[in-house]
CSV table of C-alpha atoms and ligand atoms in Angstrom, one decimal:
chain,number,residue,atom,x,y,z
A,1253,UNK,CA,0.0,0.0,0.0
A,1254,UNK,CA,1.2,3.5,-0.9
A,1255,UNK,CA,2.1,5.8,2.1
A,1256,UNK,CA,2.2,9.5,2.4
A,1257,UNK,CA,2.6,11.8,5.4
A,1258,UNK,CA,-0.6,13.9,5.1
A,1259,UNK,CA,-4.0,13.4,3.4
A,1260,UNK,CA,-6.0,16.5,3.1
A,1261,UNK,CA,-9.7,15.8,2.4
A,1262,UNK,CA,-11.2,18.8,0.6
A,1263,UNK,CA,-9.6,21.3,-1.8
A,1264,UNK,CA,-11.2,24.6,-0.8
A,1265,UNK,CA,-9.3,27.4,0.8
A,1266,UNK,CA,-8.8,25.5,4.1
A,1267,UNK,CA,-7.5,22.4,2.4
A,1268,UNK,CA,-5.2,24.3,0.0
A,1269,UNK,CA,-3.8,26.5,2.8
A,1270,UNK,CA,-3.1,23.4,4.8
A,1271,UNK,CA,-1.3,21.9,1.8
A,1272,UNK,CA,0.9,25.0,1.4
A,1273,UNK,CA,2.0,24.6,5.0
A,1274,UNK,CA,2.5,20.8,4.9
A,1275,UNK,CA,4.3,21.2,1.6
A,1276,UNK,CA,6.6,23.8,3.0
A,1277,UNK,CA,7.3,21.5,6.0
A,1278,UNK,CA,8.5,18.9,3.4
A,1279,UNK,CA,5.6,16.5,4.2
A,1280,UNK,CA,4.4,14.4,1.3
A,1281,UNK,CA,0.8,15.6,0.8
A,1282,UNK,CA,-2.1,14.3,-1.1
A,1283,UNK,CA,-5.3,16.5,-1.5
A,1284,UNK,CA,-8.4,14.5,-2.3
A,1285,UNK,CA,-11.5,16.2,-3.7
A,1286,UNK,CA,-14.8,14.6,-4.8
A,1287,UNK,CA,-16.2,17.6,-6.8
A,1288,UNK,CA,-15.4,21.1,-7.8
A,1289,UNK,CA,-12.2,20.6,-9.8
A,1290,UNK,CA,-9.7,21.0,-6.9
A,1291,UNK,CA,-10.5,24.6,-5.8
A,1292,UNK,CA,-13.6,24.0,-3.6
A,1293,UNK,CA,-16.9,25.9,-3.6
A,1294,UNK,CA,-15.0,29.2,-3.8
A,1295,UNK,CA,-15.4,29.0,-7.6
A,1296,UNK,CA,-19.1,29.8,-7.0
A,1297,UNK,CA,-18.3,33.2,-5.5
A,1298,UNK,CA,-18.6,36.0,-8.0
A,1299,UNK,CA,-16.8,38.5,-6.0
A,1300,UNK,CA,-14.8,38.2,-2.8
A,1301,UNK,CA,-14.3,41.6,-1.4
A,1302,UNK,CA,-13.0,40.9,2.1
A,1303,UNK,CA,-9.9,38.8,1.5
A,1304,UNK,CA,-7.0,41.0,2.6
A,1305,UNK,CA,-4.9,42.5,-0.2
A,1306,UNK,CA,-7.0,41.1,-3.0
A,1307,UNK,CA,-10.1,43.3,-3.1
A,1308,UNK,CA,-12.9,42.3,-5.6
A,1309,UNK,CA,-11.2,39.1,-6.7
A,1310,UNK,CA,-13.4,36.5,-8.4
A,1311,UNK,CA,-13.7,33.3,-6.4
A,1312,UNK,CA,-12.5,31.2,-9.3
A,1313,UNK,CA,-9.3,33.3,-9.6
A,1314,UNK,CA,-8.6,33.1,-5.9
A,1315,UNK,CA,-9.2,29.4,-5.9
A,1316,UNK,CA,-6.8,28.9,-8.8
A,1317,UNK,CA,-4.1,31.0,-7.1
A,1318,UNK,CA,-4.4,28.9,-3.9
A,1319,UNK,CA,-4.2,25.7,-6.0
A,1320,UNK,CA,-1.1,26.9,-7.9
A,1321,UNK,CA,0.5,27.9,-4.7
A,1322,UNK,CA,-0.1,24.4,-3.1
A,1323,UNK,CA,1.2,22.7,-6.3
A,1324,UNK,CA,4.4,24.8,-6.2
A,1325,UNK,CA,5.1,23.0,-2.9
A,1326,UNK,CA,4.6,19.6,-4.4
A,1327,UNK,CA,1.0,18.8,-3.4
A,1328,UNK,CA,-0.5,15.9,-5.3
A,1329,UNK,CA,-4.2,16.2,-6.2
A,1330,UNK,CA,-6.5,13.2,-6.7
A,1331,UNK,CA,-10.2,13.1,-7.7
A,1332,UNK,CA,-11.7,10.4,-5.6
A,1333,UNK,CA,-14.0,9.9,-2.6
A,1334,UNK,CA,-12.9,8.7,0.8
A,1335,UNK,CA,-15.3,6.0,1.9
A,1336,UNK,CA,-13.6,4.6,5.0
A,1337,UNK,CA,-11.0,5.8,7.5
A,1338,UNK,CA,-9.4,3.3,9.9
A,1339,UNK,CA,-6.8,3.9,12.5
A,1340,UNK,CA,-4.0,1.3,12.6
A,1341,UNK,CA,-2.3,0.0,15.8
A,1342,UNK,CA,0.9,2.0,14.8
A,1343,UNK,CA,-1.1,5.3,14.9
A,1344,UNK,CA,-1.3,5.7,11.1
A,1345,UNK,CA,-4.5,5.6,9.2
A,1346,UNK,CA,-5.7,3.4,6.3
A,1347,UNK,CA,-7.8,5.3,3.8
A,1348,UNK,CA,-10.2,3.5,1.5
A,1349,UNK,CA,-11.3,5.3,-1.6
A,1350,UNK,CA,-14.4,4.8,-3.8
A,1351,UNK,CA,-12.0,3.8,-6.6
A,1352,UNK,CA,-10.9,0.8,-4.3
A,1353,UNK,CA,-7.5,2.4,-3.9
A,1354,UNK,CA,-5.9,2.3,-0.4
A,1355,UNK,CA,-3.6,4.8,1.1
A,1356,UNK,CA,-1.7,4.8,4.4
A,1357,UNK,CA,-1.3,8.2,6.0
A,1358,UNK,CA,0.3,9.5,9.2
A,1359,UNK,CA,-2.2,12.4,9.6
A,1360,UNK,CA,-5.5,13.6,8.1
A,1361,UNK,CA,-6.6,17.1,7.7
A,1362,UNK,CA,-10.4,17.1,7.1
A,1363,UNK,CA,-11.5,20.2,5.2
A,1364,UNK,CA,-14.5,18.9,3.3
A,1365,UNK,CA,-16.6,22.0,3.7
A,1366,UNK,CA,-20.3,22.2,3.6
A,1367,UNK,CA,-23.0,21.5,0.9
A,1368,UNK,CA,-26.0,23.6,-0.2
A,1369,UNK,CA,-29.0,23.2,2.0
A,1370,UNK,CA,-32.2,22.0,0.1
A,1371,UNK,CA,-35.7,23.4,0.6
A,1372,UNK,CA,-37.3,19.9,0.1
A,1373,UNK,CA,-40.3,21.2,-1.8
A,1374,UNK,CA,-42.1,20.0,-4.9
A,1375,UNK,CA,-40.3,20.7,-8.2
A,1376,UNK,CA,-36.9,21.5,-6.5
A,1377,UNK,CA,-35.4,18.2,-7.7
A,1378,UNK,CA,-37.3,17.8,-11.0
A,1379,UNK,CA,-36.5,21.4,-12.2
A,1380,UNK,CA,-32.9,21.5,-11.0
A,1381,UNK,CA,-30.8,22.6,-14.0
A,1382,UNK,CA,-34.1,23.7,-15.7
A,1383,UNK,CA,-34.5,27.0,-13.8
A,1384,UNK,CA,-33.7,25.9,-10.3
A,1385,UNK,CA,-30.1,26.4,-9.2
A,1386,UNK,CA,-27.9,26.7,-6.1
A,1387,UNK,CA,-25.3,28.8,-7.8
A,1388,UNK,CA,-26.0,32.2,-9.2
A,1389,UNK,CA,-22.4,32.7,-10.3
A,1390,UNK,CA,-22.5,29.4,-12.3
A,1391,UNK,CA,-26.0,29.8,-13.8
A,1392,UNK,CA,-26.9,33.5,-13.6
A,1393,UNK,CA,-25.9,34.2,-17.2
A,1394,UNK,CA,-28.6,31.9,-18.5
A,1395,UNK,CA,-31.2,34.3,-17.2
A,1396,UNK,CA,-30.4,37.5,-19.2
A,1397,UNK,CA,-33.3,39.9,-19.2
A,1398,UNK,CA,-35.5,37.4,-17.4
A,1399,UNK,CA,-37.2,37.4,-14.0
A,1400,UNK,CA,-35.5,35.4,-11.2
A,1401,UNK,CA,-36.0,34.8,-7.5
A,1402,UNK,CA,-33.4,34.3,-4.8
A,1403,UNK,CA,-34.5,32.4,-1.7
A,1404,UNK,CA,-32.8,33.3,1.6
A,1405,UNK,CA,-31.9,36.3,3.6
A,1406,UNK,CA,-28.1,35.8,4.3
A,1407,UNK,CA,-25.0,37.2,2.6
A,1408,UNK,CA,-25.2,34.6,-0.1
A,1409,UNK,CA,-28.8,35.4,-1.0
A,1410,UNK,CA,-28.2,39.2,-1.2
A,1411,UNK,CA,-24.8,38.7,-3.0
A,1412,UNK,CA,-26.6,36.5,-5.5
A,1413,UNK,CA,-29.4,39.1,-5.9
A,1414,UNK,CA,-26.9,41.8,-6.6
A,1415,UNK,CA,-25.1,39.7,-9.2
A,1416,UNK,CA,-28.4,38.7,-10.9
A,1417,UNK,CA,-29.6,42.3,-10.9
A,1418,UNK,CA,-26.9,43.1,-13.4
A,1419,UNK,CA,-28.1,40.3,-15.7
A,1420,UNK,CA,-31.8,39.9,-15.2
A,1421,UNK,CA,-34.8,42.2,-15.8
A,1422,UNK,CA,-36.1,41.7,-12.3
A,1423,UNK,CA,-34.9,39.9,-9.1
A,1424,UNK,CA,-37.2,39.0,-6.2
A,1425,UNK,CA,-35.6,38.0,-2.9
A,1426,UNK,CA,-37.9,35.7,-1.0
A,1427,UNK,CA,-37.2,35.8,2.7
A,1428,UNK,CA,-39.1,33.9,5.4
A,1429,UNK,CA,-38.5,36.5,8.2
A,1430,UNK,CA,-38.7,40.2,8.7
A,1431,UNK,CA,-35.1,41.1,9.4
A,1432,UNK,CA,-32.5,40.0,6.9
A,1433,UNK,CA,-29.4,38.5,8.4
A,1434,UNK,CA,-27.1,39.6,5.5
A,1435,UNK,CA,-24.4,42.3,6.2
A,1436,UNK,CA,-25.9,45.8,6.3
A,1437,UNK,CA,-23.7,46.9,3.4
A,1438,UNK,CA,-25.3,44.2,1.2
A,1439,UNK,CA,-28.8,45.2,2.4
A,1440,UNK,CA,-28.1,48.8,1.6
A,1441,UNK,CA,-26.8,47.9,-1.9
A,1442,UNK,CA,-29.9,45.7,-2.5
A,1443,UNK,CA,-32.3,48.4,-1.3
A,1444,UNK,CA,-30.6,50.9,-3.7
A,1445,UNK,CA,-30.9,48.6,-6.7
A,1446,UNK,CA,-34.0,49.4,-8.7
A,1447,UNK,CA,-34.7,45.9,-10.1
A,1448,UNK,CA,-34.4,44.1,-6.7
A,1449,UNK,CA,-37.5,43.6,-4.7
A,1450,UNK,CA,-37.5,41.9,-1.3
A,1451,UNK,CA,-40.6,39.9,-0.3
A,1452,UNK,CA,-40.6,39.4,3.4
A,1453,UNK,CA,-42.5,36.8,5.5
A,1454,UNK,CA,-42.7,34.4,2.5
A,1455,UNK,CA,-41.6,30.8,1.8
A,1456,UNK,CA,-41.8,29.0,-1.5
A,1457,UNK,CA,-44.0,25.9,-1.4
A,1458,UNK,CA,-43.4,24.6,-4.9
A,1459,UNK,CA,-41.5,25.2,-8.1
A,1460,UNK,CA,-43.8,24.9,-11.1
A,1461,UNK,CA,-43.2,24.3,-14.7
A,1462,UNK,CA,-43.4,21.6,-17.3
A,1463,UNK,CA,-39.9,21.2,-18.8
A,1464,UNK,CA,-38.6,24.5,-17.3
A,1465,UNK,CA,-39.5,26.6,-14.3
A,1466,UNK,CA,-42.3,29.1,-15.0
A,1467,UNK,CA,-43.5,30.1,-11.6
A,1468,UNK,CA,-43.1,29.7,-7.8
A,1469,UNK,CA,-45.9,29.2,-5.3
A,1470,UNK,CA,-45.4,31.2,-2.2
A,1471,UNK,CA,-47.0,31.2,1.2
A,1472,UNK,CA,-47.1,34.2,3.6
A,1473,UNK,CA,-45.7,32.9,6.9
A,1474,UNK,CA,-47.9,35.3,8.9
A,1475,UNK,CA,-51.2,35.2,7.1
A,1476,UNK,CA,-51.0,31.8,5.4
A,1477,UNK,CA,-52.1,33.5,2.2
A,1478,UNK,CA,-50.7,31.9,-1.0
A,1479,UNK,CA,-49.7,33.5,-4.3
A,1480,UNK,CA,-47.9,32.5,-7.5
A,1481,UNK,CA,-45.0,34.5,-8.8
A,1482,UNK,CA,-43.9,34.1,-12.4
A,1483,UNK,CA,-40.1,33.6,-12.8
A,1484,UNK,CA,-37.8,31.7,-15.1
A,1485,UNK,CA,-35.0,31.2,-12.6
A,1486,UNK,CA,-34.9,30.4,-8.9
A,1487,UNK,CA,-31.7,30.5,-6.9
A,1488,UNK,CA,-31.7,28.7,-3.5
A,1489,UNK,CA,-29.4,30.4,-1.0
A,1490,UNK,CA,-30.5,29.1,2.4
A,1491,UNK,CA,-27.1,28.1,3.8
A,1492,UNK,CA,-25.2,24.9,4.0
A,1493,UNK,CA,-24.8,21.6,5.8
A,1494,UNK,CA,-21.4,20.2,6.9
A,1495,UNK,CA,-19.9,17.4,4.8
A,1496,UNK,CA,-19.0,15.3,7.8
A,1497,UNK,CA,-20.9,12.1,7.2
A,1498,UNK,CA,-17.8,10.0,6.8
A,1499,UNK,CA,-16.6,11.1,10.3
A,1500,UNK,CA,-19.8,10.1,12.1
A,1501,UNK,CA,-19.0,7.6,14.8
A,1502,UNK,CA,-15.3,8.3,14.4
A,1503,UNK,CA,-14.8,11.8,15.7
A,1504,UNK,CA,-17.0,14.0,17.8
A,1505,UNK,CA,-19.5,16.1,15.9
A,1506,UNK,CA,-21.9,18.7,17.3
A,1507,UNK,CA,-25.7,18.3,16.9
A,1508,UNK,CA,-25.6,20.0,13.5
A,1509,UNK,CA,-22.9,17.7,12.3
A,1510,UNK,CA,-19.9,20.2,12.5
A,1511,UNK,CA,-16.6,18.6,13.7
A,1512,UNK,CA,-15.9,19.8,17.2
A,1513,UNK,CA,-12.5,21.5,17.4
A,1514,UNK,CA,-10.9,24.7,18.5
A,1515,UNK,CA,-8.6,26.7,16.3
A,1516,UNK,CA,-5.8,24.2,16.6
A,1517,UNK,CA,-8.0,21.9,14.5
A,1518,UNK,CA,-7.4,19.0,16.9
A,1519,UNK,CA,-10.4,16.7,16.9
A,1520,UNK,CA,-11.4,14.0,19.4
A,1521,UNK,CA,-9.1,11.6,17.5
A,1522,UNK,CA,-5.4,12.2,17.6
A,1523,UNK,CA,-4.0,12.4,14.1
A,1524,UNK,CA,-7.3,13.7,12.6
A,1525,UNK,CA,-7.4,17.5,12.2
A,1526,UNK,CA,-10.2,19.7,10.9
A,1527,UNK,CA,-10.2,23.0,9.0
A,1528,UNK,CA,-12.6,25.3,7.4
A,1529,UNK,CA,-16.4,25.5,7.2
A,1530,UNK,CA,-16.9,21.9,8.5
A,1531,UNK,CA,-15.4,22.9,11.9
A,1532,UNK,CA,-17.4,24.3,14.8
A,1533,UNK,CA,-16.7,28.1,14.6
A,1534,UNK,CA,-18.4,31.5,14.7
A,1535,UNK,CA,-17.4,32.9,11.3
A,1536,UNK,CA,-17.2,30.9,8.0
A,1537,UNK,CA,-15.3,33.0,5.5
A,1538,UNK,CA,-12.4,32.4,3.2
A,1539,UNK,CA,-10.1,34.3,5.5
A,1540,UNK,CA,-11.0,32.1,8.5
A,1541,UNK,CA,-10.8,28.9,6.4
A,1542,UNK,CA,-7.2,29.6,5.3
A,1543,UNK,CA,-6.3,30.4,8.9
A,1544,UNK,CA,-7.8,27.1,9.9
A,1545,UNK,CA,-5.8,25.3,7.2
A,1546,UNK,CA,-2.5,26.8,8.5
A,1547,UNK,CA,-3.3,25.9,12.1
A,1548,UNK,CA,-4.4,22.4,11.3
A,1549,UNK,CA,-1.2,21.8,9.2
A,1550,UNK,CA,1.0,23.0,12.1
A,1551,UNK,CA,-0.9,20.7,14.5
A,1552,UNK,CA,-0.5,17.8,12.0
A,1553,UNK,CA,3.2,18.5,11.7
A,1554,UNK,CA,3.6,18.5,15.5
A,1555,UNK,CA,1.6,15.2,15.7
A,1556,UNK,CA,3.8,13.5,13.1
A,1557,UNK,CA,7.0,14.6,14.8
A,1558,UNK,CA,5.6,13.1,18.1
A,1559,UNK,CA,4.6,9.8,16.7
A,1560,UNK,CA,7.9,9.4,14.8
A,1561,UNK,CA,9.9,9.9,18.0
B,723,NAP,P1,-26.8,31.8,6.2
B,723,NAP,O1,-26.1,33.0,6.8
B,723,NAP,O2,-27.0,30.6,7.1
B,723,NAP,O3,-28.3,32.3,5.7
B,723,NAP,C1,-29.2,31.4,5.3
B,723,NAP,C2,-30.5,32.2,5.0
B,723,NAP,O4,-31.5,31.3,4.5
B,723,NAP,C3,-31.1,32.8,6.3
B,723,NAP,O5,-31.6,34.0,6.0
B,723,NAP,C4,-32.2,31.8,6.6
B,723,NAP,O6,-33.3,32.4,7.2
B,723,NAP,C5,-32.7,31.3,5.3
B,723,NAP,N1,-33.2,29.9,5.3
B,723,NAP,C6,-32.6,28.8,5.9
B,723,NAP,N2,-33.3,27.7,5.8
B,723,NAP,C7,-34.4,28.1,5.1
B,723,NAP,C8,-35.6,27.4,4.6
B,723,NAP,N3,-35.8,26.1,4.8
B,723,NAP,N4,-36.5,28.2,3.9
B,723,NAP,C9,-36.3,29.5,3.7
B,723,NAP,N5,-35.3,30.2,4.1
B,723,NAP,C10,-34.3,29.5,4.8
B,723,NAP,O7,-26.2,31.2,4.9
B,723,NAP,P2,-25.3,32.0,3.8
B,723,NAP,O8,-26.0,33.3,3.4
B,723,NAP,O9,-25.0,31.0,2.7
B,723,NAP,O10,-23.9,32.4,4.5
B,723,NAP,C11,-23.2,31.4,5.2
B,723,NAP,C12,-21.9,32.0,5.8
B,723,NAP,O11,-21.1,32.4,4.7
B,723,NAP,C13,-22.2,33.2,6.6
B,723,NAP,O12,-21.3,33.2,7.7
B,723,NAP,C14,-21.9,34.4,5.7
B,723,NAP,O13,-21.5,35.5,6.3
B,723,NAP,C15,-20.8,33.8,4.8
B,723,NAP,N6,-20.7,34.4,3.5
B,723,NAP,C16,-19.9,35.4,3.3
B,723,NAP,C17,-19.8,36.1,2.1
B,723,NAP,C18,-18.8,37.2,1.9
B,723,NAP,O14,-18.1,37.5,2.8
B,723,NAP,N7,-18.8,37.8,0.7
B,723,NAP,C19,-20.7,35.7,1.0
B,723,NAP,C20,-21.5,34.6,1.2
B,723,NAP,C21,-21.6,34.0,2.5
B,723,NAP,P3,-33.3,33.0,8.7
B,723,NAP,O15,-32.5,34.3,8.6
B,723,NAP,O16,-34.7,33.2,9.1
B,723,NAP,O17,-32.6,32.0,9.5
């Protein structure tokens, strides 16, 4: 069986920052990613305006920079899915991949991020890719001069609405509450944009259309009144769930499934470290993900030095 020092699961900002640090520490490093072409979900961000030193950078560009930086330190990338992690008596881990390949590693940095939350309503699955989307950056251009809706009230929802307002004729934000949770700066921009309308106290109950989305059924959360809104595109931006299923029963997770760890990235299992959005933390941003990656890599390096002694 092939052996490497560190396996990093996930190739978003956290995983790639960790790879830069393990690479610089001369640790043989493999980054494994299931989707997203080895730069993580960051490719979906149209504009990242709060990463120090690189204002207004596109998510794709920043992701590519992170990847190139990790590659410069010898990181190997594989596209596969980890299906089993087993700790051996000597402290190392045996990793089984979907491809049936096996890998022996001294330490694991788990940086698998989080996945789009689903509404679970009629038409969501059937019309996915036919008007229903989870990524405005990826699919917004298909809706030039059309009417679209964005569901959610966080930074993603308002960021998506602002992006779509430049492409679409009209954008409705459908928000279930009364007080948006998005940053005030985004709220102000959305309020100042003539073709964005925010519908408060509303939830979608179905996406309708034959081969393509044509309308959305809405319900007022206060009055119970229903209505139908014509729209060709719907962007669901209601947050994410942690991609931690593979760790269930192996390391401690909180009740929402996030891996319990402080900023050192040390989990309840020595030798397994966590970084990025999948960790219990207050702020999930690119800048905190890369900090996590650095911390987890240093913790992994210290761990490997200890077990080698
Ligand atoms: P989020 O902050 O969790 O917001 C999710 C939104 O969806 C909330 O408004 C929530 O409503 C609503 N929602 C959740 N479940 C729903 C359901 N079943 N039906 C209808 N609405 C539902 O998620 P996010 O906007 O993706 O942001 C996640 C993290 O990434 C945040 O920390 C955010 O600051 C960060 N982020 C940062 C940037 C940036 O810096 N440029 C960009 C995007 C995201 P309630 O408000 O009623 O709970």
